[in-house]
Coordinates of C-alpha atoms and ligand atoms in Angstrom, one line a residue:
X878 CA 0.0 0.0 0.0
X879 CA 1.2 3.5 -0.8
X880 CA 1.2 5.2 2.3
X881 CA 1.6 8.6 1.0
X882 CA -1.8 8.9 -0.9
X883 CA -3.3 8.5 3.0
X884 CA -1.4 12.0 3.9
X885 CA -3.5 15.3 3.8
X886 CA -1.9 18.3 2.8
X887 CA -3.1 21.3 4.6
X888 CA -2.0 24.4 3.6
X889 CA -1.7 27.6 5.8
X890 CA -2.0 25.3 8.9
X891 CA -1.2 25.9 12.0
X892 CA 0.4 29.2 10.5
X893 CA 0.8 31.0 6.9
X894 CA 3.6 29.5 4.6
X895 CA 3.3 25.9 6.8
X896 CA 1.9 23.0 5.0
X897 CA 0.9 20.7 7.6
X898 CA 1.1 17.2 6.7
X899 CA -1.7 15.5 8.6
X900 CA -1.7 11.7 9.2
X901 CA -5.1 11.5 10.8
X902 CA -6.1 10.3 7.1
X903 CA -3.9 7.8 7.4
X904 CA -5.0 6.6 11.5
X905 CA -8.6 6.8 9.8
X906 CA -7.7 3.9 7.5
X907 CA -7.5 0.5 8.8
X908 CA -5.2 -1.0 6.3
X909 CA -3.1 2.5 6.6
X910 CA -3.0 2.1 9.7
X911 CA -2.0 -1.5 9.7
X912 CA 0.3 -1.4 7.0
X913 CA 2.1 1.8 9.0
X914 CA 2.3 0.0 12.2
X915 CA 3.7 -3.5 10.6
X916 CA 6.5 -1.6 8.8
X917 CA 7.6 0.4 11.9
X918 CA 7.6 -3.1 13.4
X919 CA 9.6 -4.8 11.0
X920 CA 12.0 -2.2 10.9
X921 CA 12.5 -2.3 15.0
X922 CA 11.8 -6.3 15.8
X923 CA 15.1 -7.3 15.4
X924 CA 16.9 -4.5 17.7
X925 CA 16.1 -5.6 21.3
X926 CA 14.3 -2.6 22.2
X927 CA 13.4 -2.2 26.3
X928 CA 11.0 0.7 25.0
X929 CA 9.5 2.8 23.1
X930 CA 9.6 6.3 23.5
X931 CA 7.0 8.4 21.9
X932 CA 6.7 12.5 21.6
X933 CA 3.6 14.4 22.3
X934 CA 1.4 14.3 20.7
X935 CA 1.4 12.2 17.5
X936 CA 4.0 10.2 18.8
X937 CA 1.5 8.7 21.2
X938 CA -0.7 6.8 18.4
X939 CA 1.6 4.7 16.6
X940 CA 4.6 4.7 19.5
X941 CA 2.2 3.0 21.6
X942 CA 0.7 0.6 19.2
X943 CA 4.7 -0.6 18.7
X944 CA 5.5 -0.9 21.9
X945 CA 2.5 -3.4 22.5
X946 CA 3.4 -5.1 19.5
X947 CA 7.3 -5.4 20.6
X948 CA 5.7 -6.4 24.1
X949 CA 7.8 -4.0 25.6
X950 CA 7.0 -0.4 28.2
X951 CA 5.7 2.9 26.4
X952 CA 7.1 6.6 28.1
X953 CA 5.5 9.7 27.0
X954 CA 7.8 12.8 26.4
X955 CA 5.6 15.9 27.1
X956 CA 5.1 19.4 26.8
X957 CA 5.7 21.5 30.0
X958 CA 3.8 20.9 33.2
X959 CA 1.9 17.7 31.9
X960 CA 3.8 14.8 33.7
X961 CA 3.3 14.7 37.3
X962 CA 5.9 13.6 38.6
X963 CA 9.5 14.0 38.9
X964 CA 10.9 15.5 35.6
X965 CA 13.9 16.1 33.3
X966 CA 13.9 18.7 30.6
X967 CA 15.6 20.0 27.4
X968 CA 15.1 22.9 25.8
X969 CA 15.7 23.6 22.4
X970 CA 15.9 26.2 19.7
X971 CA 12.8 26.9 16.9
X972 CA 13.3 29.3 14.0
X973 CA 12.0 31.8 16.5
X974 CA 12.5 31.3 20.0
X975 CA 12.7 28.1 22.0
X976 CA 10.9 25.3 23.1
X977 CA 10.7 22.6 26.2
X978 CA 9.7 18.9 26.6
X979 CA 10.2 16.8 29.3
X980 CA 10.5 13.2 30.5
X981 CA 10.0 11.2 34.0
X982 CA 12.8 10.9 35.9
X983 CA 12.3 7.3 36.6
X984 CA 11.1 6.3 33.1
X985 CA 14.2 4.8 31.8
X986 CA 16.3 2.7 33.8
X987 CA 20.6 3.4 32.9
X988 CA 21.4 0.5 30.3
X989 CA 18.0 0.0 28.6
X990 CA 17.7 0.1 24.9
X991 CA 15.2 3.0 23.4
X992 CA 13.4 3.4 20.2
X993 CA 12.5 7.2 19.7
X994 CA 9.1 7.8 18.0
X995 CA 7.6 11.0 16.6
X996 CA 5.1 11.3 13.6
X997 CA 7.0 13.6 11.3
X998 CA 11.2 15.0 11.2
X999 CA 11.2 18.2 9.7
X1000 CA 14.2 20.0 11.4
X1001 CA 15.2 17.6 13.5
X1002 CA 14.9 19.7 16.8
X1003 CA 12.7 18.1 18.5
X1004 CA 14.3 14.6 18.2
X1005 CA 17.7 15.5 18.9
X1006 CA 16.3 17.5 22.4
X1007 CA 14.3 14.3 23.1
X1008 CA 17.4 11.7 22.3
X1009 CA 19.3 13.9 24.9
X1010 CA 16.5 13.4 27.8
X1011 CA 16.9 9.5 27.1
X1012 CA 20.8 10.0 27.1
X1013 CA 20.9 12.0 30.3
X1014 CA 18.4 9.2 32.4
X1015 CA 21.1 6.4 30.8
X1016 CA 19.4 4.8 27.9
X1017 CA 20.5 4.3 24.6
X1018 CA 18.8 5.1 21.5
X1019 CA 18.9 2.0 19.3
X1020 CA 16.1 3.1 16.6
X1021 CA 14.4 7.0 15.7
X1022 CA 11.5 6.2 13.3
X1023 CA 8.6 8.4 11.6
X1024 CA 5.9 7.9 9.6
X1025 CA 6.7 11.2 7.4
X1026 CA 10.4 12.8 7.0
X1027 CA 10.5 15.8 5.3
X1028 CA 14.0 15.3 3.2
X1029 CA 14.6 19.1 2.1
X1030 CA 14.8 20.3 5.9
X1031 CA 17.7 17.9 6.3
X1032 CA 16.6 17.1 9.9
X1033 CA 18.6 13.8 9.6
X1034 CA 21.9 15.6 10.1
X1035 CA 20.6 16.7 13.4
X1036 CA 20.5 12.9 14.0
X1037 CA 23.5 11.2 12.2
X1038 CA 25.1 9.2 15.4
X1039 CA 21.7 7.4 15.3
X1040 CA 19.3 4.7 12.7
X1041 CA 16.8 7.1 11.6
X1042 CA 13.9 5.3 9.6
X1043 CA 10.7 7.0 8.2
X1044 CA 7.9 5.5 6.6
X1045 CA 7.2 8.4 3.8
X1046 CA 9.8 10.9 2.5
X1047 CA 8.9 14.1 0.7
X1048 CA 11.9 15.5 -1.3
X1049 CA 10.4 18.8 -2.1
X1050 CA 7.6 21.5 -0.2
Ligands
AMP1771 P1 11.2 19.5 14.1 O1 11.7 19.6 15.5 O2 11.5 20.7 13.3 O3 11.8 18.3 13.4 O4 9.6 19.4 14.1 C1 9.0 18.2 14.4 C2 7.8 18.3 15.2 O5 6.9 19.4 14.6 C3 7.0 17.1 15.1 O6 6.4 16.8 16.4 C4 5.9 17.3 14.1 O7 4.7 16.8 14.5 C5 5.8 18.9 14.0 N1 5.8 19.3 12.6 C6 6.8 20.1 12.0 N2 6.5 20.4 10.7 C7 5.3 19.8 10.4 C8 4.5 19.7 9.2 N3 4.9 20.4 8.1 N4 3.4 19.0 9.3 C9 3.0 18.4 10.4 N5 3.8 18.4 11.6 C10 4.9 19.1 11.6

């Protein structure tokens, strides 16, 4: 199945000059959806993953149908001021000004092998703050997968010490 016919383009969204690739048109579709979730497995079956790691707030649907699938744990990384408990943070830089997620303290344990998940790399930003939150609490990033990568923002370069895999690649805006 061609996953890429099942993403929207919406222009102008959430700001002018953004085209927001939405996945929900994807989700919506149960072979999409199955197909999606069976390749992110493939790719991550064979890597002894401990567990999945998935970024608010995309990275919650198909990070935590992997994790099941792998049958290991799923940790949320989250905006500011949504975990309860006890957290770490990392702050990073956006074209203008700076943003913050964070993580539990005592969500990875030192030694266990991580598989980062977000929905789409455009910069690369956002995964390279979150790969230093499971760094700092002692994990190690075996696997950073996607469902869309968007190739012209180069966000991979952010992420080069790592095995960066995305389902759909868009090599032009
Ligand atoms: P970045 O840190 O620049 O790699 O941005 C990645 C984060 O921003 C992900 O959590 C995406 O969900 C979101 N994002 C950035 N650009 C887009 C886009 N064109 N369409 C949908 N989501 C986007």
């Amino acid at each position: 199945m061609d996953l890429k016919t099942l993403i929207r383009d919406v222009p102008n969204f959430p700001k002018e000059g953004i085209i927001f690739k939405d996945i929900t048109t994807l989700l919506k579709n149960p072979d999409g959806l199955a197909d999606a979730l069976k390749e992110l497995y493939n790719l991550a079956k064979d890597k002894s993953v401990d567990k999945v790691v998935g970024i608010e707030s995309r990275g919650f649907i198909l990070g935590g149908a992997l994790a099941e699938k792998l049958g290991v744990g799923f940790v949320p990384i989250r905006k500011p001021g949504k975990l309860p408990a006890e957290t770490l943070s990392e702050t990073y830089s956006l074209e203008y000004g700076t943003d913050t997620i964070e993580i539990h303290k005592d969500a990875i344990s030192p030694g266990e092998k991580v598989l980062l998940h977000d929905d789409l790399l455009a910069t690369g930003g956002t995964m390279k703050a979150a790969s230093n939150l499971v760094e700092k609490l002692g994990g190690k990033v075996v696997q950073i997968s996607f469902i869309i990568e968007l190739d012209f923002l180069n966000g991979r370069d952010l992420l080069k010490d790592y095995d960066v895999h995305s389902l759909i690649h868009y090599s032009a805006e």
